[in-house]
Short mmCIF file of C-alpha atoms in Angstrom, two decimals:
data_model
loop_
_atom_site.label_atom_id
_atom_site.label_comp_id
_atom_site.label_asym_id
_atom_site.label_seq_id
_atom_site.Cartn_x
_atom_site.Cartn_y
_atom_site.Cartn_z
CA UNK I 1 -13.32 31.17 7.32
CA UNK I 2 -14.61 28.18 9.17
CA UNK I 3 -14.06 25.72 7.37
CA UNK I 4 -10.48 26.82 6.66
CA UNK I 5 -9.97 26.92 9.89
CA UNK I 6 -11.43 22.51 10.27
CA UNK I 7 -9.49 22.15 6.70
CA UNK I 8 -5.77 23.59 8.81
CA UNK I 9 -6.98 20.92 11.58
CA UNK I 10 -7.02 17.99 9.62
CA UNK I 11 -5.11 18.44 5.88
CA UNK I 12 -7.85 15.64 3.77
CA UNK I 13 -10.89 18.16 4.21
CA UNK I 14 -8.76 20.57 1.55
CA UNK I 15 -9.74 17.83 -1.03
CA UNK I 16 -13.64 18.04 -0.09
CA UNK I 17 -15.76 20.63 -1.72
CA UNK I 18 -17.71 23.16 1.03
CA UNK I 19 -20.97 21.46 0.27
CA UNK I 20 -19.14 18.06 1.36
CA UNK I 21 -17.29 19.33 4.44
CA UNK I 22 -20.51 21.15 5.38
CA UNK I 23 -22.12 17.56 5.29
CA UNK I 24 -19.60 15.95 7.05
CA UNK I 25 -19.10 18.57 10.11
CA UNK I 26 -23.01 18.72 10.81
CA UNK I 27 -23.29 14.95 11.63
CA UNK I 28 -21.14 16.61 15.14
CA UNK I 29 -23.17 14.26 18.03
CA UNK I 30 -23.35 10.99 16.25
CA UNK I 31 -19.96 9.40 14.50
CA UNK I 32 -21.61 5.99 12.76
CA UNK I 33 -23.71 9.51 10.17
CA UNK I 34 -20.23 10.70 9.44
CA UNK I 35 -19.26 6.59 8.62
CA UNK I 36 -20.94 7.63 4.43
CA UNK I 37 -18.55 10.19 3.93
CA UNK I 38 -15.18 8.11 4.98
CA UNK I 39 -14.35 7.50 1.40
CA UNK I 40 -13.88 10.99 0.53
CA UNK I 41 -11.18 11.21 3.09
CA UNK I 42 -9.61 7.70 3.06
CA UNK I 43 -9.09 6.01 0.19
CA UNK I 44 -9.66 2.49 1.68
CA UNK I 45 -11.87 2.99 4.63
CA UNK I 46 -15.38 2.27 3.54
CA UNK I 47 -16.72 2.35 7.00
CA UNK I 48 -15.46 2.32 10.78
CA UNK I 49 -16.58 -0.63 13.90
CA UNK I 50 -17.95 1.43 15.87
CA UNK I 51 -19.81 0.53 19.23
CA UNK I 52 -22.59 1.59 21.69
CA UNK I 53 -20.06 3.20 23.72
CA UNK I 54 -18.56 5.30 20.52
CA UNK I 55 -15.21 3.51 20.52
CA UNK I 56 -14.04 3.11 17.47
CA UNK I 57 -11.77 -1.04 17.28
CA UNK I 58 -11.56 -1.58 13.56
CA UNK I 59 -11.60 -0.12 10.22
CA UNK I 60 -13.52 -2.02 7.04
CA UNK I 61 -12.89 -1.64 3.38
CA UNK I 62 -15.56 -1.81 0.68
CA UNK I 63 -14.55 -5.19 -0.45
CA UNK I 64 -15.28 -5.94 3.43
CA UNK I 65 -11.82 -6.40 4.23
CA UNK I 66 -11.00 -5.83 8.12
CA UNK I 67 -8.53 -4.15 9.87
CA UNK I 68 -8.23 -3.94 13.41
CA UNK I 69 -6.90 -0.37 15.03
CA UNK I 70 -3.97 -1.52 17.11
CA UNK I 71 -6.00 1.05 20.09
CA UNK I 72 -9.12 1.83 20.14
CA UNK I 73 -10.45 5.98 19.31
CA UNK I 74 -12.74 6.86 21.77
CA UNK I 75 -15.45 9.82 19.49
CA UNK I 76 -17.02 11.19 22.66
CA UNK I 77 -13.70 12.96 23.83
CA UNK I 78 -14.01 14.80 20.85
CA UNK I 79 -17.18 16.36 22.34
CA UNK I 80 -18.43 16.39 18.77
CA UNK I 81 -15.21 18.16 16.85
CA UNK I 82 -15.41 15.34 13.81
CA UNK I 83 -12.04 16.93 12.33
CA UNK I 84 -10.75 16.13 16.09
CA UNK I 85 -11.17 11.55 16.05
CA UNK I 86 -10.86 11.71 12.04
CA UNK I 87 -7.50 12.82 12.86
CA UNK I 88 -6.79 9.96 15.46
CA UNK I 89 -8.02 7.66 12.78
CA UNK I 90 -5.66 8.74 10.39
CA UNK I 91 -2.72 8.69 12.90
CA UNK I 92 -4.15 5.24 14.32
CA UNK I 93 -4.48 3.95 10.61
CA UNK I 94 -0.97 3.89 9.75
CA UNK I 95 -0.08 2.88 13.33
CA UNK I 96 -2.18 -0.18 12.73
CA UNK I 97 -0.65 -0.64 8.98
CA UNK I 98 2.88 -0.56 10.24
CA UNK I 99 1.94 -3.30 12.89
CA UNK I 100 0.20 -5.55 10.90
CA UNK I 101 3.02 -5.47 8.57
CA UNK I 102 5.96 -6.32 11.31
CA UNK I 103 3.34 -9.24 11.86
CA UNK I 104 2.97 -10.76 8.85
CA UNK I 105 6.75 -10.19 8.12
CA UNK I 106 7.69 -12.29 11.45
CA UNK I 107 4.70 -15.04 10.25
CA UNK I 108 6.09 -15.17 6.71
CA UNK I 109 9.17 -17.81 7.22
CA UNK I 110 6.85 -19.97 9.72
CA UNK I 111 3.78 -20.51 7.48
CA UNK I 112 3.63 -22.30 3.80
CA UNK I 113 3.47 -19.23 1.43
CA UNK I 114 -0.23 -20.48 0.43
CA UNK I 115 -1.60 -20.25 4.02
CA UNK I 116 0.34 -17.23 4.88
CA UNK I 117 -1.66 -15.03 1.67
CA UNK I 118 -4.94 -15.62 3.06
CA UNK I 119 -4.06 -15.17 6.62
CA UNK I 120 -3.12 -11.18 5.47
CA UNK I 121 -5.33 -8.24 3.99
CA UNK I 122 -4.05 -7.55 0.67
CA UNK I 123 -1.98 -4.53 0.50
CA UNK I 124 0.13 -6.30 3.59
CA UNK I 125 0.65 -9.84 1.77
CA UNK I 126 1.93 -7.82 -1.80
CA UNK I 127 4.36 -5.53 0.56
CA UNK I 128 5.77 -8.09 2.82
CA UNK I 129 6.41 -10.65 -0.32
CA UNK I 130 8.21 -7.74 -2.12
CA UNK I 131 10.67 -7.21 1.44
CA UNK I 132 11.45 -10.94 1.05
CA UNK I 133 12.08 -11.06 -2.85
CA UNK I 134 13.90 -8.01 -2.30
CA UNK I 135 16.03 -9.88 0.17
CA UNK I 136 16.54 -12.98 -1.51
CA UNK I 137 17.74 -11.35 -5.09
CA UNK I 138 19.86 -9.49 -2.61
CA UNK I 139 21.06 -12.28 -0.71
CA UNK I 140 21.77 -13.83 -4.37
CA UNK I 141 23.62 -11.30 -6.09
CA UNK I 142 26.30 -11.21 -2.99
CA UNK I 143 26.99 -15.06 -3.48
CA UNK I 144 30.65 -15.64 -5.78
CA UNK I 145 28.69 -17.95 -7.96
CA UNK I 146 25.71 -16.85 -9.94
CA UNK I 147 22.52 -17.63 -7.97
CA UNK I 148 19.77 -15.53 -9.62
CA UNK I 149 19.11 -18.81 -11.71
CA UNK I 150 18.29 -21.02 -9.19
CA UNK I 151 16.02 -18.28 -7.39
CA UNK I 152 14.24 -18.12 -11.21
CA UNK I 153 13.13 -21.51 -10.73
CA UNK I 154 11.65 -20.72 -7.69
CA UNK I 155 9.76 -17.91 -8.42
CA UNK I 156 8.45 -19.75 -11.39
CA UNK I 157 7.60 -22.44 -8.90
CA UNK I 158 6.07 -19.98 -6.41
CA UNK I 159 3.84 -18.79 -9.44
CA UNK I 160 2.74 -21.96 -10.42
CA UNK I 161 1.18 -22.69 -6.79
CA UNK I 162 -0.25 -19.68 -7.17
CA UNK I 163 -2.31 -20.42 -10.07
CA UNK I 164 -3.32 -23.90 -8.85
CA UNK I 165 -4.72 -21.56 -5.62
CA UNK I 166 -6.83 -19.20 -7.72
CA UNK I 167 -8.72 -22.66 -9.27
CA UNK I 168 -9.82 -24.13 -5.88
CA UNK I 169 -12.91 -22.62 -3.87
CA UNK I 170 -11.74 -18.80 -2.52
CA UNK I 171 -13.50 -16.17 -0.93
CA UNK I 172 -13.94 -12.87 -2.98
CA UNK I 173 -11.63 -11.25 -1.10
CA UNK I 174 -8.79 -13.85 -0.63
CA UNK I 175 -9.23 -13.72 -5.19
CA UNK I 176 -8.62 -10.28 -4.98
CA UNK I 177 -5.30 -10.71 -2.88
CA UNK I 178 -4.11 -13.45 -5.44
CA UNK I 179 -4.52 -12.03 -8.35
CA UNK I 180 -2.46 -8.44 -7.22
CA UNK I 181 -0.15 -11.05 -6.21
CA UNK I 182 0.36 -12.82 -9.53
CA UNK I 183 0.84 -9.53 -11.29
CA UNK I 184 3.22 -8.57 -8.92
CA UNK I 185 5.39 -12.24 -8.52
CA UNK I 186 4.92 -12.00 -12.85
CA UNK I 187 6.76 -8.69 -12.66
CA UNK I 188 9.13 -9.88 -9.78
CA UNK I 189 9.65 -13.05 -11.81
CA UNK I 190 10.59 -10.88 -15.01
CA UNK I 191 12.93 -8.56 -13.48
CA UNK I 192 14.95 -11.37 -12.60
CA UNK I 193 14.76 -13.03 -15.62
CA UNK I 194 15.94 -9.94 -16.84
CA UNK I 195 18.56 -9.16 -14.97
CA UNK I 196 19.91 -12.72 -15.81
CA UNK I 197 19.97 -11.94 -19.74
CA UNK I 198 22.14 -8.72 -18.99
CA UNK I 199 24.52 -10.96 -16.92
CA UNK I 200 23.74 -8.78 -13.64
CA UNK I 201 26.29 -9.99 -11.08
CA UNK I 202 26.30 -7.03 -8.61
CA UNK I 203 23.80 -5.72 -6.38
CA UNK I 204 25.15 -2.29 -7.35
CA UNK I 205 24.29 -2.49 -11.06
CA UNK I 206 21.88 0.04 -12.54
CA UNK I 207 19.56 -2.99 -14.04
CA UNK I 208 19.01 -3.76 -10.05
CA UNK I 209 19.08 -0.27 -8.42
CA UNK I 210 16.51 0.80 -11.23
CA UNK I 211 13.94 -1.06 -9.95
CA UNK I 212 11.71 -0.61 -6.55
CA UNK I 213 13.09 -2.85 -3.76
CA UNK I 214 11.24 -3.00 -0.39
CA UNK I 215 13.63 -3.26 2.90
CA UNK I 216 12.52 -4.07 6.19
CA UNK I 217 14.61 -2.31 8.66
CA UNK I 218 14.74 -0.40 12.13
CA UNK I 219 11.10 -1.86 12.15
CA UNK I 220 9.96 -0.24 9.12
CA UNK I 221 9.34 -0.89 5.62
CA UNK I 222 11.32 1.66 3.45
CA UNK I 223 11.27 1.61 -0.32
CA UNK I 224 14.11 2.37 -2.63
CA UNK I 225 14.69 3.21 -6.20
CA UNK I 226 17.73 4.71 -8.01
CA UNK I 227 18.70 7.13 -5.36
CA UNK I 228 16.26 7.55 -3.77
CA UNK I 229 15.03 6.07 -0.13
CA UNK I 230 11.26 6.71 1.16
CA UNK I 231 9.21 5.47 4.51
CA UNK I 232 6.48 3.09 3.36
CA UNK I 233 3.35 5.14 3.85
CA UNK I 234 1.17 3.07 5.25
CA UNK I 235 -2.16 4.66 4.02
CA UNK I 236 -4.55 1.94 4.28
CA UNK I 237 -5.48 1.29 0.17
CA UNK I 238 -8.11 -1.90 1.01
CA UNK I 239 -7.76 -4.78 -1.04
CA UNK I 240 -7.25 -3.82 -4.69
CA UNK I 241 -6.36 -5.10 -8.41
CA UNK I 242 -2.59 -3.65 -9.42
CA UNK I 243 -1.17 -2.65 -12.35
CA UNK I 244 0.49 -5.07 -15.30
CA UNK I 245 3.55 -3.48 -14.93
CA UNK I 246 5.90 -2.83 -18.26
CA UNK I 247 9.40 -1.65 -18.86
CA UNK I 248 7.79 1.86 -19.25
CA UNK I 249 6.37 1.47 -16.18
CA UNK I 250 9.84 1.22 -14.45
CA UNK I 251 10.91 3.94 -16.52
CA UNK I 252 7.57 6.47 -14.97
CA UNK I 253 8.18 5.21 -11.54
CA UNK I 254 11.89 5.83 -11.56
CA UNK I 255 11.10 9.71 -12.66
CA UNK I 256 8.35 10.35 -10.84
CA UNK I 257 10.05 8.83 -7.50
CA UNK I 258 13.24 11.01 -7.98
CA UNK I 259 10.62 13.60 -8.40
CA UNK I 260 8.63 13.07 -5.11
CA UNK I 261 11.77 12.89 -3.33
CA UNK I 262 12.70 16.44 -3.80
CA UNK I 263 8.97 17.58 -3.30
CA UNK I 264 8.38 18.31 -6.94
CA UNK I 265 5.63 17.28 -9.24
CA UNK I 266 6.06 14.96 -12.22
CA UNK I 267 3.53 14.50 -15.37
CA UNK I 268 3.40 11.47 -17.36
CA UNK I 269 2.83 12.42 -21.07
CA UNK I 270 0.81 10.51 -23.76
CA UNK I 271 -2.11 10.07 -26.17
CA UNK I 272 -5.82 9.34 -23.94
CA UNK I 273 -6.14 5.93 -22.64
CA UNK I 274 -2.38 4.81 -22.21
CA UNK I 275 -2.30 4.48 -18.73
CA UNK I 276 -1.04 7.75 -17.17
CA UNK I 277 -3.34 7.80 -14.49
CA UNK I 278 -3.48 4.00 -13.55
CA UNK I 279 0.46 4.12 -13.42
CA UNK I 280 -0.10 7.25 -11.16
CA UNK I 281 -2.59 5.55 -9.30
CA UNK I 282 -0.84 2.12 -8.83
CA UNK I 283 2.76 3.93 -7.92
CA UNK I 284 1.08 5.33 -5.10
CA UNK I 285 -0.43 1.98 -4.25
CA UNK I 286 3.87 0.52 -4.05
CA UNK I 287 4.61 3.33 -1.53
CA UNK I 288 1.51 2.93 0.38
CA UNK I 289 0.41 6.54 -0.53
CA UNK I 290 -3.27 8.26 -0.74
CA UNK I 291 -3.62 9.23 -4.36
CA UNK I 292 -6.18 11.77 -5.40
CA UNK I 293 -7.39 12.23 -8.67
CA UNK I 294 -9.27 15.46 -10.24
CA UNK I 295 -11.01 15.19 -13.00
CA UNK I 296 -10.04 18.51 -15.03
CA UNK I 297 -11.71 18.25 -18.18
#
């Protein structure tokens, strides 16, 4: 009965077993002995900054990617309730997300696209270059005269600078960011090239809605597919490899996005080892989502 009662205070403990929680809640007095068991309630918080005086400033993923809170938690108001400032870094998490992301949006059109990647933790650069390939297929479809072949060239252009970036010297991180980043531009660049062979001229055409666009608006990022519109979730995800994405892919995501729209589940059905779980996994990496996975066997 107590630890239902921590688990109703903050929703991630329901994923912990007792034996973890119990772990968890005894480390009450000092926050940097709870900093081991982060991972089993965010998926890309390895550990927190956390100084002499207890306040926490930024968060760290374990490819040692920062983040900086955009406010700093302060653990001793707690008064040693850990459910109390994990639930302040959770709500300060995707505070910090969502600002980070208006920021590199604004920096995007001032920057050469090269610079602008590194400058950017990972999940932010892939999001914000989806908004503005969003935009400019968009922006392309509206013009009288067909643009999306121009706007092939330069994605195919974009790419290529890409791939002369991987070869020169790169941290480990700033490697990890560009190669998400060429699976997603190869994707992006497909799409297009796809939507060119169909002879796509509207921005209403099923070939276009079908797919997942990014928007930026009313200072948000909000994702759509078919008919459905959802609020970028802004779980921090660290700096992770994505999925080679395939038309089946689309064809998952499109189902199990109508799905999560009216708050029902959706199973993805196929022989062991086809990629059920990874597309899972990396659909809840587009909308910014914390995907748990239970091994059943």
């Amino acid at each position: 009965a107590y630890l239902e009662t921590k688990r109703l205070f903050f929703p991630r403990f329901f994923f912990l077993s007792n034996e973890e929680m119990l772990e968890i809640l005894l480390e009450t007095k000092e926050p940097s002995c709870v900093q081991p068991h982060l991972k089993k309630c965010f998926e890309g918080i390895a550990k927190l900054e956390i100084d002499q005086q207890g306040l926490i400033h930024s968060m760290l993923s374990s490819q040692n990617e920062k983040v900086k809170l955009s406010y700093s938690i302060n653990t001793s108001e707690a008064n040693g309730a850990v459910e109390k400032w994990l639930l302040q870094v959770q709500d300060a998490m995707k505070i910090s997300i969502r600002d980070v992301m208006e920021a590199a949006h604004a920096a995007y059109a001032n920057e050469s696209r090269a610079d602008w990647i590194q400058s950017w933790p990972g999940q932010i650069a892939i999001c914000v270059s989806q908004i503005f390939w969003t935009k400019e297929v968009t922006e392309n479809l509206r013009k009288s005269a067909p643009g999306l072949g121009d706007f092939l060239l330069t994605l195919n252009g974009q790419l290529q600078n890409l791939i002369q970036l991987v070869r020169g010297q790169l941290s480990k991180i700033s490697l990890t960011t560009l190669r998400a980043l060429i699976v997603s531009d190869v994707h992006a660049r497909d799409v297009v090239s796809d939507m060119i062979e169909k002879k796509v001229s509207s921005e209403k055409d099923f070939s276009w809605l079908s797919r997942l666009r990014y928007y930026w608006e009313d200072d948000y990022c909000k994702v759509r597919m078919a008919t459905t519109e959802l609020k970028y979730c802004n779980e921090y995800l660290g700096n992770t490899e994505r999925l080679v994405l395939t038309p089946l892919s689309d064809r998952c995501y499109v189902t199990l996005v109508e799905a999560f729209k009216l708050n029902l589940g959706g199973s993805p059905q196929g022989p062991a080892g086809t990629g059920k779980t990874e597309t899972t996994k990396d659909l809840a990496k587009a909308l910014g989502v914390q995907c748990i996975v239970v091994g059943c066997s």
